[in-house]
Amino acid sequence: MTLPEWMSVAGENGPARPARSRHAVGSRWVRRAANGLAQLMAETLDQRTTCSLPGYLQGLDPRAKVVGLLGLVVATTLVHTGLALALAYAFAVVLALASGISVRRVGQVWLIVPLFTLAIMLPATLNIVTPGKNVGVIWQGVQGSLGPWRLPETLAITDTGIQAAVRMTGRTATCVTLTLLLAYTTRADRLFRGLRSLGMPAIFASVLTMMDRYLHVVAQAAHEIHLSKLSRTIRSGGIRQDHQWVAAGMGSLFRRTEALGGDVHRAMVSRGYRGDVHPMTDLTIRTQDGLFLVGCVGLAVMMLGLG
Amino acid sequence: MAIFSLENVSFAYAGYRPSLVDISLAISSGERVALLGANGSGKSTVLHLLNGLYFAQSGQVRAFGTVLTELALDTAPFGPEFRRRVGFIFQNSDAQLFCPNVVEELEFGPLQLGLAKDEIRARVEDTLNLLGISALRDRAPQTLSAGQKRLVAVASALTMAPSVLLLDEPTAGLDARSQGRLLDVLDGMSERGVTLVSTTHDLTILTQMATRSIVLSEDHRIIFDGTSETVLNDEALLTQANLMFRRPER
């Protein structure tokens, strides 16, 4: 076999052309997305680690946790006073510490929640949505109209608007923290089994369990697709080409996922699966689960009493 | 007596060209059979047909005297009994390992069969020790290497104590020690009367894997059915099936 002339050793066909700086930004966002996938994989493994810690919540029956913590989430959404919200948040922090989850980890909620909540709540701080005492004037002018809408003479932030935004942020952070506790301390398959025994249809529980198991495989495949592209990239083709590449990668991943889904189903059928998964251990409610539920109900009643 | 038979079976995946053309073969209880062929020759498809995961578009596949159809496999007692008796080790271990950790993977099959939990625990422990993978018991599948995944996939089929084991490229990706251990286990199963049907590319271990070899051509037909020694000594056959390629002297 004779190789074509151009297949000579590197360097003898002229130097590779370096990346053009004006297109470098195109590659960066793809790289960021790929790094996000790698982080997702790491976080999935990390979450499995916290689930197996010998902590208080980890030792409870998943049904008790689902009912207790989600019950507190509902109570949190119904209360208005800062004291009631503070009680719920303090309870969540105590549970986290008793379950071996660091305050730093629980506190990460405060890095993300205010960003999104405040963005949503921003209009509610204005006098045109929430009347109250003006604490900061944004715009002042003559009263006019914009089509059918009457424009106010003054656009300002009100004290009651700020209170509503802060309350909403606190409420959201507390709800997210309580929900994260459930995820951090309950292995996904046990969580779905718990939901199943609380009435979720078997097919949903099976699909969710499979999703959790294969999320990592799909993320890994996507990461490898990116790495294989990176290893052959000499210069960036710009954002448009990156968009095309990402779309092609998504298509390829979809085909692989579909094939894997078929293989998994056949592997399950081959080992006797007939529509429902039989677990090795049965879920049992014990005294500690009952005490946890009583505690959650007591706190919820107290919070509702505070208003 | 034949426990499996394929009679003039043809099969094509939807939208693709035929994967198998007019295949006829019979496999008796206790045999060690290897399916040989180049990539895409249809070896894995034969295993899927034998396991009742695909169904022939023409011809018949029989197992234990019953024609394999979706209806037959959905009906008790044949369906569950068939699944108990026939284990399948898939080529893609990621597809086979769908449970959260290794122990639950090994428990899955016996649980679906309704075995007693004490019996299941004992089987799991024995199988973990047999394959030397006790240290992996609590590991999640995604944290295992390719070779470890393969051993766990084998273990997950062994806990069902099948009388027939279908293995799709069982030694692919295994290091030398793991490969040796797996072959030892297969020898032991064969001595106990388990029927073994494997696909492989690896001619160096063919005689250890199987006494009988069936060779599929690249046009998806059987071109040889005989002893493994005969296959290895037939260079023309191996070349025709694209299992061997002799490079010209340089």
Coordinates of C-alpha atoms in Angstrom, one line a residue:
Chain A
M1 CA 0.0 0.0 0.0
T2 CA 1.4 3.4 -0.9
L3 CA 0.4 6.4 1.2
P4 CA -0.4 9.6 -0.5
E5 CA 2.3 12.2 -0.5
W6 CA 0.5 14.7 1.8
M7 CA 0.6 12.1 4.7
S8 CA 4.1 13.0 5.6
V9 CA 5.4 13.9 9.1
A10 CA 3.9 16.9 10.8
G11 CA 5.7 20.1 10.1
E12 CA 6.7 19.3 6.5
N13 CA 3.3 20.4 5.1
G14 CA 3.7 23.9 6.4
P15 CA 2.7 25.2 9.8
A16 CA -0.8 25.0 11.2
R17 CA -2.7 28.3 11.1
P18 CA -3.4 29.7 14.6
A19 CA -6.8 30.6 15.9
R20 CA -8.1 34.0 14.8
S21 CA -8.8 36.1 17.9
R22 CA -12.0 37.6 16.6
H23 CA -13.5 34.0 16.5
A24 CA -12.1 32.8 19.7
V25 CA -15.2 33.8 21.6
G26 CA -17.2 31.3 19.6
S27 CA -15.1 28.4 21.0
R28 CA -15.2 29.7 24.5
W29 CA -19.0 29.3 24.9
V30 CA -18.8 25.7 23.6
R31 CA -16.0 25.1 26.0
R32 CA -18.0 26.6 28.9
A33 CA -20.9 24.3 28.0
A34 CA -18.6 21.3 27.9
N35 CA -17.1 22.2 31.2
G36 CA -20.6 22.5 32.6
L37 CA -21.2 18.9 31.6
A38 CA -18.0 17.8 33.4
Q39 CA -19.2 19.7 36.4
L40 CA -22.6 18.0 36.2
M41 CA -20.9 14.6 36.3
A42 CA -18.8 15.6 39.3
E43 CA -21.8 17.0 41.1
T44 CA -23.8 13.9 40.5
L45 CA -21.0 11.8 42.1
D46 CA -20.8 14.3 45.0
Q47 CA -24.5 14.1 45.6
R48 CA -24.2 10.3 45.8
T49 CA -21.5 10.8 48.4
T50 CA -23.7 13.0 50.7
C51 CA -26.5 10.4 50.4
S52 CA -24.3 7.7 51.8
L53 CA -23.1 9.8 54.8
P54 CA -24.1 8.4 58.2
G55 CA -26.4 11.4 59.0
Y56 CA -29.8 12.0 60.5
L57 CA -31.8 12.5 57.3
Q58 CA -30.0 9.7 55.5
G59 CA -31.3 7.3 58.1
L60 CA -34.9 8.2 57.6
D61 CA -37.5 6.5 55.4
P62 CA -37.7 8.4 52.1
R63 CA -41.5 8.6 52.4
A64 CA -41.2 10.4 55.8
K65 CA -38.7 12.8 54.2
V66 CA -40.8 13.5 51.2
V67 CA -44.0 14.2 53.3
G68 CA -42.2 16.1 56.0
L69 CA -40.0 18.3 53.9
L70 CA -42.5 19.0 51.2
G71 CA -45.1 19.7 53.8
L72 CA -42.7 22.4 55.2
V73 CA -42.3 23.8 51.7
V74 CA -46.0 24.2 51.4
A75 CA -46.2 25.9 54.9
T76 CA -43.3 28.2 53.8
T77 CA -45.2 29.3 50.8
L78 CA -48.3 30.2 52.9
V79 CA -46.6 32.3 55.6
H80 CA -45.8 36.0 55.4
T81 CA -43.9 37.0 58.6
G82 CA -40.1 37.1 58.7
L83 CA -40.1 35.1 62.0
A84 CA -42.0 32.2 60.4
L85 CA -39.6 32.1 57.5
A86 CA -36.6 32.4 59.8
L87 CA -37.9 29.4 61.8
A88 CA -38.2 27.3 58.7
Y89 CA -34.8 28.2 57.4
A90 CA -33.1 27.6 60.8
F91 CA -34.8 24.2 61.0
A92 CA -33.4 23.4 57.5
V93 CA -29.9 24.4 58.5
V94 CA -30.1 22.3 61.7
L95 CA -31.2 19.3 59.6
A96 CA -28.3 19.9 57.2
L97 CA -25.8 20.0 60.0
A98 CA -27.2 16.9 61.6
S99 CA -26.9 15.1 58.2
G100 CA -23.3 16.0 57.6
I101 CA -23.9 18.7 55.0
S102 CA -21.8 21.7 55.5
V103 CA -23.2 25.2 56.0
R104 CA -21.2 26.4 53.0
R105 CA -23.0 23.9 50.8
V106 CA -26.4 24.9 52.1
G107 CA -25.5 28.6 51.9
Q108 CA -24.7 28.3 48.2
V109 CA -28.5 28.7 47.7
W110 CA -28.0 32.4 48.6
L111 CA -25.6 32.9 45.7
I112 CA -28.2 31.9 43.1
V113 CA -31.7 32.4 44.5
P114 CA -31.5 36.2 45.0
L115 CA -30.3 36.7 41.4
F116 CA -33.3 35.0 39.9
T117 CA -35.9 36.0 42.5
L118 CA -34.9 39.6 42.6
A119 CA -35.0 39.7 38.8
I120 CA -38.6 38.4 38.8
M121 CA -39.6 40.5 41.8
L122 CA -38.1 43.8 40.5
P123 CA -41.4 45.1 39.0
A124 CA -43.1 44.3 42.3
T125 CA -40.9 46.8 44.1
L126 CA -42.3 49.7 42.0
N127 CA -45.1 51.9 43.1
I128 CA -47.1 51.1 39.9
V129 CA -47.4 47.4 41.2
T130 CA -47.1 47.7 45.0
P131 CA -48.3 51.0 46.5
G132 CA -46.5 52.3 49.5
K133 CA -44.1 55.0 50.7
N134 CA -41.6 56.0 48.0
V135 CA -38.0 55.3 49.2
G136 CA -36.2 55.8 45.9
V137 CA -37.5 57.8 42.9
I138 CA -36.4 56.3 39.5
W139 CA -38.2 58.7 37.2
Q140 CA -40.3 61.8 37.7
G141 CA -42.0 63.7 34.9
V142 CA -45.3 64.8 33.6
Q143 CA -48.3 62.4 33.6
G144 CA -49.0 61.1 30.1
S145 CA -50.1 58.0 28.4
L146 CA -48.6 55.3 26.2
G147 CA -51.4 54.0 24.0
P148 CA -54.1 52.6 26.3
W149 CA -51.7 52.7 29.3
R150 CA -51.6 55.7 31.6
L151 CA -48.0 56.5 32.7
P152 CA -47.5 57.5 36.3
E153 CA -46.2 60.9 37.2
T154 CA -43.5 59.3 39.4
L155 CA -41.9 55.9 39.1
A156 CA -40.4 54.9 42.4
I157 CA -39.4 51.9 44.6
T158 CA -41.7 51.6 47.6
D159 CA -41.0 50.3 51.1
T160 CA -43.8 47.7 50.9
G161 CA -42.4 46.6 47.5
I162 CA -38.9 46.0 49.0
Q163 CA -40.5 44.1 51.9
A164 CA -42.4 41.9 49.3
A165 CA -39.2 41.2 47.3
V166 CA -37.2 40.4 50.4
R167 CA -40.0 38.1 51.7
M168 CA -40.2 36.4 48.4
T169 CA -36.4 35.9 48.3
G170 CA -36.4 34.4 51.8
R171 CA -39.3 32.2 51.0
T172 CA -37.7 30.9 47.8
A173 CA -34.3 30.3 49.5
T174 CA -36.0 28.4 52.3
C175 CA -38.0 26.2 49.9
V176 CA -35.0 25.5 47.7
T177 CA -32.9 24.6 50.8
L178 CA -35.6 22.2 52.1
T179 CA -35.8 20.6 48.7
L180 CA -32.1 20.3 48.3
L181 CA -31.9 18.5 51.6
L182 CA -34.2 15.9 50.2
A183 CA -31.9 15.5 47.2
Y184 CA -28.7 15.6 49.1
T185 CA -29.7 13.0 51.6
T186 CA -31.8 10.5 49.6
R187 CA -30.4 8.3 46.9
A188 CA -32.4 8.9 43.7
D189 CA -33.7 5.3 43.4
R190 CA -34.9 5.4 47.1
L191 CA -36.5 8.8 46.5
F192 CA -38.4 7.5 43.5
R193 CA -39.4 4.3 45.4
G194 CA -40.7 6.6 48.2
L195 CA -42.7 8.6 45.7
R196 CA -43.9 5.3 44.1
S197 CA -45.3 4.1 47.4
L198 CA -46.9 7.5 47.9
G199 CA -49.0 6.9 44.7
M200 CA -46.7 7.8 41.8
P201 CA -47.4 5.4 38.9
A202 CA -44.8 2.6 38.4
I203 CA -43.9 3.7 34.9
F204 CA -43.0 7.2 36.1
A205 CA -40.8 5.8 38.9
S206 CA -39.0 3.5 36.5
V207 CA -38.4 6.3 33.9
L208 CA -37.1 8.6 36.6
T209 CA -34.8 5.9 38.0
M210 CA -33.4 5.3 34.5
M211 CA -33.0 9.0 33.8
D212 CA -30.9 9.4 36.9
R213 CA -28.8 6.3 36.1
Y214 CA -28.1 7.3 32.5
L215 CA -27.8 11.1 32.9
H216 CA -24.2 10.5 33.7
V217 CA -23.7 8.3 30.6
V218 CA -25.2 10.8 28.3
A219 CA -23.2 13.7 29.9
Q220 CA -20.1 11.6 29.5
A221 CA -20.9 11.0 25.8
A222 CA -21.5 14.7 25.2
H223 CA -18.2 15.6 27.0
E224 CA -16.3 13.0 24.8
I225 CA -17.9 14.5 21.6
H226 CA -16.6 17.9 22.6
L227 CA -13.1 16.5 23.5
S228 CA -12.9 14.7 20.2
K229 CA -13.7 18.0 18.4
L230 CA -11.3 19.9 20.5
S231 CA -8.5 17.5 19.7
R232 CA -8.9 18.1 16.0
T233 CA -9.5 21.9 16.2
I234 CA -6.6 24.0 14.9
R235 CA -8.5 27.2 14.5
S236 CA -12.0 28.3 15.3
G237 CA -14.5 28.7 12.5
G238 CA -16.5 31.3 14.4
I239 CA -19.8 31.3 16.3
R240 CA -21.9 30.2 13.2
Q241 CA -19.8 27.1 12.7
D242 CA -19.9 26.4 16.4
H243 CA -23.7 26.6 16.3
Q244 CA -23.7 24.1 13.5
W245 CA -21.3 21.8 15.3
V246 CA -23.4 21.9 18.5
A247 CA -26.6 21.1 16.6
A248 CA -24.8 18.2 14.9
G249 CA -23.5 17.0 18.2
M250 CA -27.0 17.1 19.8
G251 CA -28.3 15.1 16.9
S252 CA -25.6 12.5 17.3
L253 CA -26.2 12.4 21.0
F254 CA -29.9 11.9 20.5
R255 CA -29.3 9.0 18.2
R256 CA -27.0 7.4 20.6
T257 CA -29.4 7.9 23.5
E258 CA -32.2 6.4 21.5
A259 CA -30.1 3.3 20.8
L260 CA -29.0 3.1 24.4
G261 CA -32.6 3.3 25.6
G262 CA -33.5 0.4 23.4
D263 CA -30.5 -1.7 24.6
V264 CA -31.3 -0.9 28.3
H265 CA -34.9 -2.0 27.8
R266 CA -33.8 -5.3 26.1
A267 CA -31.3 -5.9 28.9
M268 CA -34.1 -5.5 31.5
V269 CA -36.5 -7.7 29.6
S270 CA -33.7 -10.3 29.3
R271 CA -33.4 -10.4 33.1
G272 CA -37.1 -10.9 33.7
Y273 CA -38.4 -7.3 33.8
R274 CA -42.2 -7.3 33.2
G275 CA -43.2 -3.7 33.8
D276 CA -42.4 -3.3 37.5
V277 CA -39.2 -3.4 39.4
H278 CA -39.2 -5.6 42.6
P279 CA -36.9 -4.1 45.3
M280 CA -34.7 -6.1 47.6
T281 CA -35.6 -4.2 50.8
D282 CA -39.0 -3.0 51.8
L283 CA -39.6 0.5 53.0
T284 CA -40.6 0.6 56.7
I285 CA -41.8 3.5 58.8
R286 CA -40.0 3.4 62.2
T287 CA -40.2 5.5 65.4
Q288 CA -37.6 8.0 64.2
D289 CA -39.6 8.5 61.0
G290 CA -42.7 9.2 63.0
L291 CA -40.9 11.6 65.3
F292 CA -39.5 13.5 62.3
L293 CA -43.0 13.8 60.8
V294 CA -44.4 15.0 64.1
G295 CA -41.6 17.6 64.3
C296 CA -42.3 18.8 60.8
V297 CA -46.1 19.0 61.4
G298 CA -45.5 20.9 64.7
L299 CA -43.2 23.4 63.0
A300 CA -45.6 23.9 60.1
V301 CA -48.5 24.6 62.6
M302 CA -46.3 27.0 64.5
M303 CA -45.3 28.8 61.3
L304 CA -48.9 29.1 60.2
G305 CA -49.8 30.4 63.7
L306 CA -47.2 33.1 63.3
G307 CA -48.8 34.0 60.0
Chain B
M1 CA -31.9 -32.9 21.8
A2 CA -31.9 -29.3 20.4
I3 CA -32.9 -26.7 22.9
F4 CA -32.6 -23.9 20.3
S5 CA -33.3 -24.1 16.6
L6 CA -33.3 -21.5 13.8
E7 CA -35.1 -22.6 10.7
N8 CA -34.5 -20.6 7.5
V9 CA -34.5 -17.4 9.6
S10 CA -34.0 -14.0 7.9
F11 CA -33.9 -10.7 9.8
A12 CA -33.5 -7.0 8.9
Y13 CA -33.5 -3.9 11.2
A14 CA -36.1 -1.4 10.2
G15 CA -34.8 0.7 7.3
Y16 CA -31.6 -1.3 6.9
R17 CA -30.4 -4.1 4.6
P18 CA -30.8 -7.7 5.9
S19 CA -28.7 -8.7 8.9
L20 CA -29.3 -12.4 8.6
V21 CA -30.3 -14.4 5.5
D22 CA -31.8 -17.8 5.5
I23 CA -30.0 -19.0 8.7
S24 CA -30.6 -22.5 10.0
L25 CA -28.9 -24.0 13.0
A26 CA -29.6 -26.1 16.1
I27 CA -28.0 -25.9 19.5
S28 CA -28.1 -28.8 21.9
S29 CA -28.1 -28.8 25.7
G30 CA -24.6 -28.4 27.2
E31 CA -22.9 -27.3 24.0
R32 CA -20.2 -24.6 23.9
V33 CA -20.8 -22.7 20.7
A34 CA -19.0 -19.7 19.2
L35 CA -20.5 -17.4 16.6
L36 CA -17.7 -16.0 14.5
G37 CA -17.9 -13.3 11.8
A38 CA -16.7 -9.9 10.8
N39 CA -18.2 -6.7 12.1
G40 CA -21.8 -6.4 11.0
S41 CA -22.1 -10.1 9.9
G42 CA -25.1 -10.7 12.2
K43 CA -23.5 -12.5 15.2
S44 CA -25.2 -10.3 17.8
T45 CA -28.5 -10.4 16.0
V46 CA -28.5 -14.2 16.3
L47 CA -28.0 -13.9 20.1
H48 CA -30.8 -11.4 20.3
L49 CA -33.1 -13.8 18.3
L50 CA -32.1 -16.6 20.6
N51 CA -33.0 -14.5 23.6
G52 CA -36.4 -13.5 22.3
L53 CA -35.5 -9.8 22.1
Y54 CA -35.8 -9.6 18.3
F55 CA -38.2 -11.8 16.2
A56 CA -37.5 -13.3 12.9
Q57 CA -39.3 -11.7 9.8
S58 CA -39.2 -15.1 8.1
G59 CA -38.5 -18.5 9.4
Q60 CA -38.9 -19.8 12.9
V61 CA -36.8 -19.6 16.1
R62 CA -37.6 -22.3 18.6
A63 CA -36.5 -22.5 22.2
F64 CA -37.2 -25.5 24.5
G65 CA -39.7 -26.8 21.9
T66 CA -41.7 -23.5 21.7
V67 CA -41.7 -21.0 18.8
L68 CA -40.4 -17.7 20.2
T69 CA -43.0 -15.0 19.7
E70 CA -43.9 -11.9 21.7
L71 CA -47.1 -13.6 22.8
A72 CA -45.3 -16.8 23.9
L73 CA -42.8 -14.7 26.0
D74 CA -45.6 -12.6 27.5
T75 CA -47.5 -15.7 28.6
A76 CA -46.8 -17.6 31.9
P77 CA -45.4 -20.1 32.6
F78 CA -43.2 -20.1 29.4
G79 CA -42.2 -16.4 29.4
P80 CA -40.8 -16.2 33.0
E81 CA -39.4 -19.7 32.8
F82 CA -37.6 -18.8 29.6
R83 CA -36.1 -15.6 31.2
R84 CA -34.9 -17.7 34.2
R85 CA -33.3 -20.3 32.0
V86 CA -31.6 -18.0 29.4
G87 CA -29.1 -15.4 30.5
F88 CA -27.7 -12.7 28.2
I89 CA -24.5 -10.7 28.5
F90 CA -24.7 -7.7 26.2
Q91 CA -21.9 -6.2 24.2
N92 CA -22.6 -2.8 25.7
S93 CA -22.1 -3.1 29.4
D94 CA -23.5 0.3 30.0
A95 CA -26.8 -0.9 28.7
Q96 CA -26.8 -3.9 31.0
L97 CA -25.9 -2.1 34.2
F98 CA -28.9 0.0 34.9
C99 CA -29.1 -0.3 38.7
P100 CA -27.6 2.3 41.2
N101 CA -24.8 0.0 42.4
V102 CA -23.2 -3.4 41.8
V103 CA -25.0 -5.4 44.5
E104 CA -28.4 -4.2 43.3
E105 CA -27.4 -5.0 39.7
L106 CA -26.7 -8.6 40.8
E107 CA -30.0 -8.7 42.8
F108 CA -32.1 -7.4 39.9
G109 CA -32.6 -10.6 37.9
P110 CA -33.3 -13.0 40.9
L111 CA -35.8 -10.4 42.4
Q112 CA -37.8 -10.3 39.1
L113 CA -37.9 -14.1 39.2
G114 CA -39.4 -13.9 42.7
L115 CA -36.7 -15.8 44.5
A116 CA -36.5 -15.7 48.3
K117 CA -34.4 -12.8 49.6
D118 CA -32.0 -15.0 51.7
E119 CA -31.3 -17.1 48.6
I120 CA -30.7 -13.9 46.6
R121 CA -28.2 -12.6 49.2
A122 CA -26.3 -15.9 49.1
R123 CA -26.2 -16.0 45.3
V124 CA -24.9 -12.4 45.2
E125 CA -22.1 -13.1 47.7
D126 CA -21.1 -16.3 45.9
T127 CA -21.0 -14.6 42.5
L128 CA -19.1 -11.5 43.8
N129 CA -16.4 -13.9 45.2
L130 CA -16.4 -16.1 42.2
L131 CA -15.5 -13.3 39.8
G132 CA -13.3 -11.5 42.4
I133 CA -15.3 -8.3 42.4
S134 CA -16.4 -8.2 46.1
A135 CA -14.5 -4.8 46.4
L136 CA -16.8 -3.3 43.8
R137 CA -20.1 -4.2 45.6
D138 CA -21.2 -0.7 46.6
R139 CA -19.8 1.1 43.5
A140 CA -22.0 2.9 41.1
P141 CA -21.7 1.6 37.5
Q142 CA -20.4 4.9 36.1
T143 CA -17.4 4.7 38.4
L144 CA -16.2 1.3 37.1
S145 CA -13.7 0.7 34.3
A146 CA -14.7 -1.0 31.1
G147 CA -13.3 -4.3 32.3
Q148 CA -15.0 -4.1 35.7
K149 CA -18.3 -3.2 34.0
R150 CA -17.9 -6.3 31.8
L151 CA -17.3 -8.6 34.9
V152 CA -20.3 -7.1 36.7
A153 CA -22.4 -7.6 33.6
V154 CA -21.4 -11.3 33.6
A155 CA -22.1 -11.5 37.3
S156 CA -25.6 -10.0 36.8
A157 CA -26.5 -12.8 34.5
L158 CA -24.9 -15.6 36.6
T159 CA -27.0 -14.8 39.7
M160 CA -30.1 -16.0 37.7
A161 CA -28.4 -19.4 37.5
P162 CA -29.3 -19.8 33.8
S163 CA -29.1 -23.1 32.0
V164 CA -28.2 -21.2 28.8
L165 CA -25.8 -18.3 28.7
L166 CA -25.6 -16.1 25.7
L167 CA -22.5 -13.9 25.7
D168 CA -21.9 -11.1 23.2
E169 CA -18.1 -10.5 23.0
P170 CA -17.6 -11.5 26.7
T171 CA -13.9 -11.0 26.8
A172 CA -13.8 -7.6 24.9
G173 CA -12.0 -5.0 27.1
L174 CA -10.9 -7.5 29.8
D175 CA -7.3 -7.6 31.0
A176 CA -5.4 -10.9 31.0
R177 CA -6.3 -11.8 34.6
S178 CA -10.0 -11.0 34.3
Q179 CA -10.2 -12.8 31.0
G180 CA -8.6 -15.9 32.6
R181 CA -11.0 -15.7 35.5
L182 CA -14.0 -15.4 33.2
L183 CA -12.9 -18.4 31.1
D184 CA -12.4 -20.4 34.3
V185 CA -16.0 -19.6 35.4
L186 CA -17.3 -20.5 31.9
D187 CA -15.4 -23.8 32.1
G188 CA -17.0 -24.5 35.5
M189 CA -20.5 -23.7 34.1
S190 CA -19.9 -25.9 31.1
E191 CA -18.9 -28.8 33.4
R192 CA -22.3 -28.3 35.2
G193 CA -24.1 -28.6 31.9
V194 CA -24.8 -25.0 31.1
T195 CA -25.1 -24.3 27.4
L196 CA -22.8 -21.5 26.3
V197 CA -23.3 -19.5 23.1
S198 CA -20.8 -16.7 22.6
T199 CA -19.8 -14.3 19.8
T200 CA -16.1 -13.4 19.5
H201 CA -13.5 -11.9 17.3
D202 CA -10.7 -13.2 19.4
L203 CA -9.3 -16.3 17.6
T204 CA -6.6 -16.7 20.3
I205 CA -9.1 -17.9 22.9
L206 CA -11.6 -19.6 20.5
T207 CA -10.8 -23.2 21.5
Q208 CA -11.1 -22.2 25.2
M209 CA -14.4 -20.5 24.6
A210 CA -16.1 -23.1 22.4
T211 CA -15.8 -26.6 21.0
R212 CA -18.1 -25.8 18.1
S213 CA -17.9 -22.7 15.9
I214 CA -20.4 -21.3 13.5
V215 CA -19.0 -18.8 11.0
L216 CA -21.1 -16.1 9.4
S217 CA -20.1 -14.5 6.1
E218 CA -20.2 -10.8 5.4
D219 CA -23.3 -11.4 3.4
H220 CA -25.0 -12.7 6.6
R221 CA -25.2 -16.4 5.8
I222 CA -23.7 -19.4 7.6
I223 CA -20.6 -20.6 5.7
F224 CA -19.2 -23.0 8.3
D225 CA -20.6 -25.1 11.2
G226 CA -18.1 -27.5 12.8
T227 CA -15.3 -27.8 15.4
S228 CA -13.3 -24.8 16.5
E229 CA -10.1 -26.6 15.7
T230 CA -11.2 -27.0 12.1
V231 CA -12.0 -23.3 11.8
L232 CA -8.6 -22.3 13.1
N233 CA -6.8 -24.6 10.6
D234 CA -8.8 -23.3 7.6
E235 CA -7.0 -20.2 6.6
A236 CA -9.1 -19.8 3.4
L237 CA -12.3 -19.9 5.5
L238 CA -11.0 -17.3 8.0
T239 CA -9.9 -15.0 5.1
Q240 CA -13.3 -15.4 3.4
A241 CA -15.1 -14.5 6.6
N242 CA -12.8 -11.5 7.1
L243 CA -11.6 -13.0 10.4
M244 CA -8.0 -13.1 9.2
F245 CA -6.0 -10.9 6.9
R246 CA -2.5 -11.9 5.8
R247 CA -0.4 -8.8 5.0
P248 CA 1.8 -9.1 2.0
E249 CA 5.6 -9.4 2.8
R250 CA 7.3 -6.0 2.8

